[in-house]
Amino acid sequence: MLRACLRGANATARNNFGKTRLTNLQHCRHYTAGETSGGGAAKVVAAGLVTVGGGIGGTILYAKWDNKFRAAVENNVPYSDWLLGLALGPPSPKSGLPIKKQKELAQPPSMMDKQTNVSKAKSEKKVKEAAESPASEMSPVPIQPAQSIEEASAEATHIISAISEVTSVPAPCDTEGAAVKEEYKDCHEHQDTSVTAAVHPDTESPTATEPLKERPVEEVAAILAQQDQEEQDIATSVSASLEESLTSSAKATLQAIGAQEAALQAITRHTLKLKEAMEAEVPPQEKSAQWKDLEAALADRTGAVNDAETALSKANEALDSLKSVIDKSKGLKVSAVRPLVLAAEENLHNMVVDLDKVVTKVHSAESEAKIVSQYSELVNEAKQQFQREVSSLTPEIQANWKGLTGKLSSDDLNALIAHAHRRIDQLNRELAEQRVREQIHIDAALEQQKLEDQKALEKAVSTALQHIKEEARLEQERKLSELREVMEAEMRTQLRRQAAAHTDHVRDVLKVQEQELRVDAEQVLSSKMLEQETRYRQLSQEQLDNFTLDMNTAYARLKGMEEAIDSHVVAEEEARKAHQLWLSVEALNYTLKTANADIPTVPLEGAAQAVRDSCHDSDFALALSSALPEESLHRGVYSEASLRARFNSLRSLARRVALIDESHNSLYQYFLSYLQAALLFEEKQEAPPAQLCSEDLDPFKLLSYASYCLEHGDLELAAKLVNQLRGEARRVVEDWLTEARLTLETRQVVSLLSAYANAVGLGTTQAP
Amino acid sequence: MSEKELGKKWDRCLADSAIKLGTGLGLGIVFSVLFFKRHTWPISFGSGVGLGMAYANCQNDLRSHYLQKIAASE
């Protein structure tokens, strides 16, 4: 039936194949016959090519436009990155990261800009300050003319440095002096007083003002003393000169005043006398005496006036010299001299005033005297006239007609009376005339008087003005000097205060420094002390330590010796035990060798028991000895040789049932399996590879590997390989596998035990 | 020994197949002679039956191990 089926199948197959061949031929004939079908194919091919090309071109273009798409394409399609690179060039990284980077880059530059701006501002400020400083540098130059201020500041610094009694206080003095100067400067020129501007000129000013440098106390004191001395000398000289000139001028003035007074008196006397002489009815004898007196008085007066004039001139000279001296001393500009100068000026003024008063008195007296003299002259003229008249009338009678009354005749007398009457008429007529012209004369006289009064007034006013001006100036000078004194006093107090502050500050600084130094010194001292102490302690400790160390070492050695002896004992015991164990394990090992071909070994029970007995204290050995499989204990194990022999017989059987497993186990499969075994040739023995791959799981290969392993004594690997068999072959070799496992287990345990025993034995052996 | 099992199975199989074949042949001959007028078809029928039975038995015997396993797993 099978054959029939097979035949039928073959027939059908043949038929089918024949048909297809026929159809194929037909198709081929069709292909070879028709030309149009070839053109159709070409069209199809061309259309396909165009589509593909279009697709690729479109992809490339879109990838050029959209980089994400390009990245996706490159990731997914294998050689697209090469193609796209060829077509478009390397991909540009235009992603979001560079924007952030740009932002970051933008931020630090902005910050840096800010910093640069800040620094620029600073530098600009510095530049401005530097610009200011040249401007302020110029300003020290105008200081040079103001030497007085500099001198004053120099004096101030000297005073300060002298008063404070500090060795050298350069900076504050200089800065104070410079600050004073600076204040002056700022008042005059700068409105924006910045500290830096002050600092720069402070640094500049020392270079500009060379004289203002450090000087020690002695030099300063010497210079100060010298200056004082000089001043004093000047003052004394000036005062001496002033006094001299004052005294001389005072003397001269007094003299002049006395002379003027004398002159005044003389003038008044003379005037009185003249008046008396004019008006008084005095007997003729006394008249001549009177006239003589008058002349004497006149002479006196002229002499006194001359004396007065000379004295006045002398006084003026003296006053002028005093004035010049005063001016000169004023020009010296020494402070101590000023009050003297002021006093001298006042004195001068007073003297001048007195002198002027006296001179005015004298002038008024003189003017009176002039009037009186004029009057007397008129009278004399009239007398002279009368005398001439009388003499003309009576030539014989001489001057003194009053004494000649007895000598005169009646004619003469009548003539004289007639003359007298004529004279009286004349005089009456003159009187009338005069009375008429009285007003005019009075007016003229008033005018004259007014003029003279005006002149006198003007003169008086001018002199008064001068005096007042002088007084005002003197007052001003006095006030100025007072003010100056006050200022001086205030300045002195301020300077004293400053000095006091400076001393306080210096004292504080010194105190602080002292504290610091003390602290440092104490620290150093304490550290040194500590060091010494620690060293001492260290040494003593070292000694103690050494002693204890020695003691400890001795004790330890003793202990060590004792322990060594004990351990020797223990070790010997251990060694004995180990020997015992080893012997028992060797016995166990020997029992394994008692297997003959096909006969298992003797049961390992006894030897195992012996091992168990000899290893009471070793858990490892106990565990191992209990790990021996039961079968080996009771029945024994097969040797490797027997297993090998058995395997050889098994091999052929396994080959024969290689195809049989759960699914394939019909008789037909058996037949096929047997056929395969008969037809397949493999290596008797083949070295197994280090790693099995799926091809090596073929049973034939496995069996050849296992044979190789067995031939080379590797039962374990053989068992592993045999373990890979599946199906019926596995069932067939199952028993052999269990036996092999048993043998392997036992051998492993025994080898472990022997290794352990060897190790223990080695461990217990004493090193020489 | 597991390796001897197969041999045992084959032995059984062969013995069984011999018996069955012989019995079938015999019965076929008997029937052909007795009832079917010495046609050959009962003989071939009988031997076929015998052979078939032997085949099935052999196969079953050889498969028995696997069958049990399947039942046990259920």
Coordinates of N, CA and C in Angstrom, one line a residue, chain A residues 87-219:
Chain A
A87 N 25.8 64.9 -0.7 CA 25.0 65.9 -1.5 C 25.0 67.2 -0.8
L88 N 24.8 67.3 0.5 CA 24.6 68.6 1.2 C 25.8 69.1 1.9
G89 N 26.8 68.2 2.2 CA 27.9 68.7 3.0 C 27.6 68.3 4.5
P90 N 28.5 68.5 5.4 CA 28.3 68.1 6.8 C 27.1 68.8 7.4
P91 N 26.4 68.2 8.3 CA 25.2 68.8 8.9 C 25.6 69.9 9.8
S92 N 24.9 71.1 9.7 CA 25.2 72.2 10.5 C 24.5 72.1 11.8
P93 N 25.1 72.3 13.0 CA 24.4 72.1 14.3 C 23.6 73.4 14.6
K94 N 22.6 73.7 13.9 CA 21.7 74.8 14.2 C 20.6 74.4 15.1
S95 N 20.9 74.2 16.3 CA 19.9 73.8 17.3 C 19.7 74.8 18.3
G96 N 18.9 74.5 19.3 CA 18.6 75.5 20.3 C 19.7 75.9 21.2
L97 N 20.7 74.9 21.3 CA 21.8 75.1 22.3 C 22.6 76.4 22.0
P98 N 23.0 76.6 20.7 CA 23.8 77.8 20.4 C 23.1 79.1 20.8
I99 N 21.7 79.1 20.8 CA 21.0 80.3 21.2 C 21.3 80.6 22.6
K100 N 21.2 79.5 23.4 CA 21.5 79.6 24.8 C 22.9 80.1 25.0
K101 N 23.8 79.5 24.2 CA 25.2 79.9 24.4 C 25.4 81.3 24.1
Q102 N 24.7 81.8 23.0 CA 24.8 83.2 22.7 C 24.3 84.0 23.8
K103 N 23.2 83.6 24.4 CA 22.6 84.3 25.5 C 23.7 84.4 26.6
E104 N 24.3 83.2 26.9 CA 25.3 83.2 28.0 C 26.4 84.1 27.6
L105 N 26.8 84.0 26.3 CA 28.0 84.9 25.9 C 27.6 86.3 26.0
A106 N 26.3 86.6 25.7 CA 25.8 88.0 25.8 C 25.9 88.5 27.2
Q107 N 25.5 87.5 28.2 CA 25.4 88.0 29.6 C 26.8 88.3 30.1
P108 N 27.8 87.4 30.0 CA 29.1 87.8 30.6 C 29.6 89.0 30.0
P109 N 29.5 89.2 28.6 CA 30.1 90.4 28.1 C 29.4 91.6 28.7
S110 N 28.0 91.5 28.9 CA 27.4 92.7 29.5 C 27.9 92.9 30.9
M111 N 28.1 91.8 31.6 CA 28.6 92.0 33.0 C 30.0 92.6 32.9
M112 N 30.8 92.0 32.0 CA 32.1 92.5 31.8 C 32.1 94.0 31.4
D113 N 31.1 94.3 30.6 CA 30.9 95.7 30.2 C 30.7 96.6 31.4
K114 N 29.7 96.0 32.2 CA 29.4 96.8 33.4 C 30.7 97.0 34.3
Q115 N 31.4 95.9 34.4 CA 32.7 96.0 35.2 C 33.6 97.0 34.5
T116 N 33.7 96.9 33.2 CA 34.6 97.8 32.5 C 34.1 99.2 32.7
N117 N 32.7 99.3 32.6 CA 32.2 100.7 32.8 C 32.5 101.2 34.2
V118 N 32.3 100.3 35.2 CA 32.6 100.7 36.6 C 34.1 101.1 36.7
S119 N 34.9 100.2 36.1 CA 36.3 100.5 36.1 C 36.6 101.8 35.4
K120 N 35.9 101.9 34.2 CA 36.1 103.1 33.4 C 35.7 104.3 34.2
A121 N 34.5 104.2 34.9 CA 34.1 105.3 35.8 C 35.1 105.6 36.8
K122 N 35.6 104.5 37.4 CA 36.7 104.8 38.4 C 37.9 105.4 37.8
S123 N 38.2 104.9 36.6 CA 39.4 105.5 36.0 C 39.1 106.9 35.5
E124 N 37.9 107.1 35.1 CA 37.5 108.5 34.7 C 37.6 109.4 35.9
K125 N 37.1 108.9 37.0 CA 37.1 109.7 38.2 C 38.6 110.0 38.5
K126 N 39.4 108.9 38.4 CA 40.8 109.1 38.7 C 41.4 110.1 37.8
V127 N 41.0 110.0 36.5 CA 41.5 110.9 35.5 C 41.1 112.3 35.9
K128 N 39.8 112.4 36.3 CA 39.3 113.7 36.6 C 40.1 114.3 37.8
E129 N 40.3 113.3 38.8 CA 41.1 113.8 39.9 C 42.5 114.1 39.5
A130 N 43.0 113.3 38.6 CA 44.4 113.6 38.1 C 44.3 115.0 37.4
A131 N 43.2 115.2 36.7 CA 43.1 116.5 36.0 C 43.0 117.6 37.0
E132 N 42.2 117.3 38.1 CA 42.1 118.3 39.1 C 43.4 118.6 39.8
S133 N 44.2 117.5 39.9 CA 45.4 117.6 40.6 C 46.4 118.5 39.9
P134 N 46.4 118.4 38.5 CA 47.3 119.4 37.8 C 46.8 120.8 38.0
A135 N 45.4 120.9 38.0 CA 44.9 122.2 38.3 C 45.2 122.7 39.7
S136 N 45.1 121.7 40.6 CA 45.5 122.1 41.9 C 47.0 122.2 42.1
E137 N 47.7 121.5 41.1 CA 49.2 121.7 41.1 C 49.5 123.1 40.8
M138 N 48.7 123.7 39.9 CA 49.0 125.1 39.5 C 48.8 126.0 40.7
S139 N 47.8 125.6 41.5 CA 47.4 126.5 42.6 C 48.5 126.6 43.7
P140 N 49.3 125.5 43.9 CA 50.4 125.8 44.8 C 51.3 126.9 44.4
V141 N 51.4 127.1 43.1 CA 52.3 128.2 42.6 C 51.8 129.6 43.1
P142 N 50.5 129.9 43.1 CA 50.1 131.2 43.6 C 50.4 131.3 45.1
I143 N 50.6 130.2 45.7 CA 50.9 130.3 47.2 C 52.2 130.9 47.4
Q144 N 53.1 130.7 46.5 CA 54.5 131.2 46.7 C 54.5 132.7 47.1
P145 N 53.7 133.5 46.4 CA 53.7 134.9 46.8 C 53.2 135.1 48.2
A146 N 52.3 134.3 48.6 CA 51.7 134.5 50.0 C 52.7 134.0 51.0
Q147 N 53.8 134.6 51.1 CA 54.8 134.1 52.0 C 54.4 134.2 53.4
S148 N 53.6 135.2 53.7 CA 53.3 135.5 55.1 C 52.5 134.3 55.7
I149 N 51.6 133.8 54.8 CA 50.7 132.7 55.3 C 51.6 131.4 55.5
E150 N 52.6 131.3 54.6 CA 53.5 130.1 54.7 C 54.3 130.3 56.0
E151 N 54.8 131.5 56.2 CA 55.6 131.7 57.4 C 54.8 131.5 58.6
A152 N 53.5 132.0 58.5 CA 52.6 131.8 59.7 C 52.4 130.3 59.9
S153 N 52.2 129.6 58.8 CA 52.0 128.1 59.0 C 53.3 127.5 59.5
A154 N 54.4 127.9 59.0 CA 55.7 127.4 59.4 C 55.8 127.6 60.9
E155 N 55.5 128.9 61.3 CA 55.6 129.2 62.7 C 54.7 128.3 63.5
A156 N 53.5 128.1 63.0 CA 52.5 127.3 63.7 C 53.1 125.9 63.9
T157 N 53.6 125.4 62.8 CA 54.2 124.0 62.9 C 55.3 124.0 63.9
H158 N 56.1 125.0 63.9 CA 57.2 125.0 64.8 C 56.8 125.1 66.2
I159 N 55.7 125.9 66.4 CA 55.2 126.1 67.8 C 54.7 124.7 68.3
I160 N 53.9 124.1 67.3 CA 53.3 122.8 67.7 C 54.3 121.8 68.0
S161 N 55.3 121.7 67.1 CA 56.4 120.7 67.3 C 57.1 121.0 68.6
A162 N 57.3 122.3 68.9 CA 58.1 122.6 70.1 C 57.3 122.3 71.3
I163 N 56.0 122.6 71.3 CA 55.1 122.5 72.4 C 54.9 121.0 72.7
S164 N 54.7 120.2 71.7 CA 54.4 118.8 71.9 C 55.5 118.0 72.4
E165 N 56.8 118.4 72.2 CA 57.9 117.7 72.7 C 58.0 116.2 72.2
V166 N 57.6 116.1 70.9 CA 57.8 114.8 70.3 C 58.9 114.8 69.3
T167 N 59.6 113.7 69.2 CA 60.9 113.7 68.4 C 60.6 114.2 67.0
S168 N 59.8 113.6 66.3 CA 59.5 114.1 64.9 C 58.1 113.8 64.6
V169 N 57.4 114.9 64.3 CA 56.0 114.8 64.0 C 55.8 115.4 62.6
P170 N 56.3 114.8 61.6 CA 56.4 115.5 60.3 C 55.0 115.6 59.7
A171 N 54.4 114.4 59.5 CA 53.2 114.4 58.6 C 52.1 115.3 59.1
P172 N 51.7 115.2 60.4 CA 50.5 116.0 60.8 C 50.9 117.5 60.7
C173 N 52.1 117.8 61.1 CA 52.5 119.2 61.0 C 52.3 119.7 59.6
D174 N 53.0 118.9 58.7 CA 53.0 119.3 57.3 C 51.6 119.3 56.8
T175 N 50.8 118.3 57.1 CA 49.5 118.2 56.6 C 48.7 119.4 57.1
E176 N 48.9 119.7 58.4 CA 48.2 120.8 59.0 C 48.5 122.0 58.3
G177 N 49.8 122.2 58.2 CA 50.3 123.4 57.5 C 49.7 123.4 56.1
A178 N 49.8 122.3 55.4 CA 49.3 122.2 54.1 C 47.8 122.3 54.1
A179 N 47.2 121.8 55.2 CA 45.7 121.9 55.2 C 45.3 123.4 55.4
V180 N 46.1 124.1 56.2 CA 45.8 125.5 56.4 C 45.9 126.2 55.0
K181 N 47.0 125.9 54.3 CA 47.2 126.5 53.0 C 46.1 126.1 52.1
E182 N 45.8 124.8 52.3 CA 44.7 124.2 51.4 C 43.4 125.0 51.6
E183 N 43.1 125.3 52.9 CA 41.9 126.0 53.1 C 42.0 127.4 52.5
Y184 N 43.1 128.0 52.6 CA 43.2 129.3 52.0 C 43.0 129.2 50.5
K185 N 43.7 128.2 49.9 CA 43.5 127.9 48.5 C 42.1 127.7 48.1
D186 N 41.4 126.8 48.9 CA 40.1 126.5 48.5 C 39.2 127.6 48.6
C187 N 39.4 128.4 49.7 CA 38.6 129.6 49.8 C 38.7 130.5 48.6
H188 N 39.9 130.5 48.1 CA 40.1 131.4 47.0 C 39.7 130.8 45.7
E189 N 40.0 129.6 45.4 CA 39.9 129.1 44.1 C 38.8 128.0 43.9
H190 N 39.0 126.8 44.6 CA 38.1 125.6 44.3 C 36.9 125.7 45.1
Q191 N 35.8 125.3 44.5 CA 34.5 125.2 45.2 C 34.2 123.8 45.6
D192 N 34.6 122.8 44.7 CA 34.4 121.4 45.0 C 35.6 120.8 45.7
T193 N 35.5 120.8 47.1 CA 36.6 120.3 47.8 C 36.4 118.8 48.0
S194 N 37.1 118.0 47.2 CA 37.0 116.6 47.4 C 38.3 116.2 48.2
V195 N 38.1 115.1 48.9 CA 39.2 114.6 49.7 C 40.4 114.3 48.9
T196 N 40.2 113.7 47.7 CA 41.3 113.3 46.8 C 42.0 114.6 46.4
A197 N 41.2 115.6 46.1 CA 41.9 116.9 45.7 C 42.7 117.4 46.8
A198 N 42.2 117.2 48.0 CA 43.0 117.6 49.2 C 44.3 116.8 49.3
V199 N 44.0 115.4 49.0 CA 45.2 114.5 49.2 C 46.3 114.8 48.2
H200 N 45.8 115.0 46.9 CA 46.8 115.3 45.9 C 47.7 116.5 46.3
P201 N 47.0 117.6 46.6 CA 47.9 118.8 46.9 C 48.7 118.5 48.1
D202 N 48.2 117.7 49.0 CA 49.0 117.4 50.2 C 50.2 116.7 49.8
T203 N 50.1 115.8 48.8 CA 51.3 115.1 48.4 C 52.1 116.1 47.5
E204 N 51.4 117.0 46.9 CA 52.2 117.9 46.0 C 52.9 119.0 46.9
S205 N 52.1 119.5 47.9 CA 52.7 120.6 48.6 C 54.0 120.4 49.2
P206 N 54.3 119.2 49.8 CA 55.6 119.0 50.4 C 56.7 119.2 49.3
T207 N 56.4 118.8 48.1 CA 57.4 119.0 47.1 C 57.5 120.4 46.7
A208 N 56.3 121.1 46.7 CA 56.3 122.5 46.3 C 57.0 123.4 47.4
T209 N 56.7 123.2 48.7 CA 57.2 124.0 49.8 C 58.4 123.2 50.3
E210 N 59.6 123.5 49.8 CA 60.7 122.8 50.3 C 61.1 123.0 51.7
P211 N 61.0 124.3 52.1 CA 61.5 124.7 53.5 C 60.7 123.9 54.6
L212 N 59.5 123.5 54.3 CA 58.7 122.9 55.3 C 59.0 121.4 55.5
K213 N 60.2 121.1 56.0 CA 60.4 119.7 56.2 C 60.7 119.4 57.6
E214 N 61.0 118.2 57.9 CA 61.2 117.8 59.3 C 62.4 118.4 59.9
R215 N 62.2 118.9 61.1 CA 63.3 119.4 61.9 C 63.2 118.9 63.3
P216 N 64.3 118.5 63.9 CA 64.3 118.0 65.2 C 64.1 119.2 66.2
V217 N 63.8 118.8 67.4 CA 63.3 119.8 68.4 C 64.4 120.8 68.7
E218 N 65.7 120.3 68.8 CA 66.7 121.3 69.2 C 66.8 122.4 68.1
E219 N 66.9 121.9 66.9 CA 67.0 122.9 65.8 C 65.8 123.8 65.8

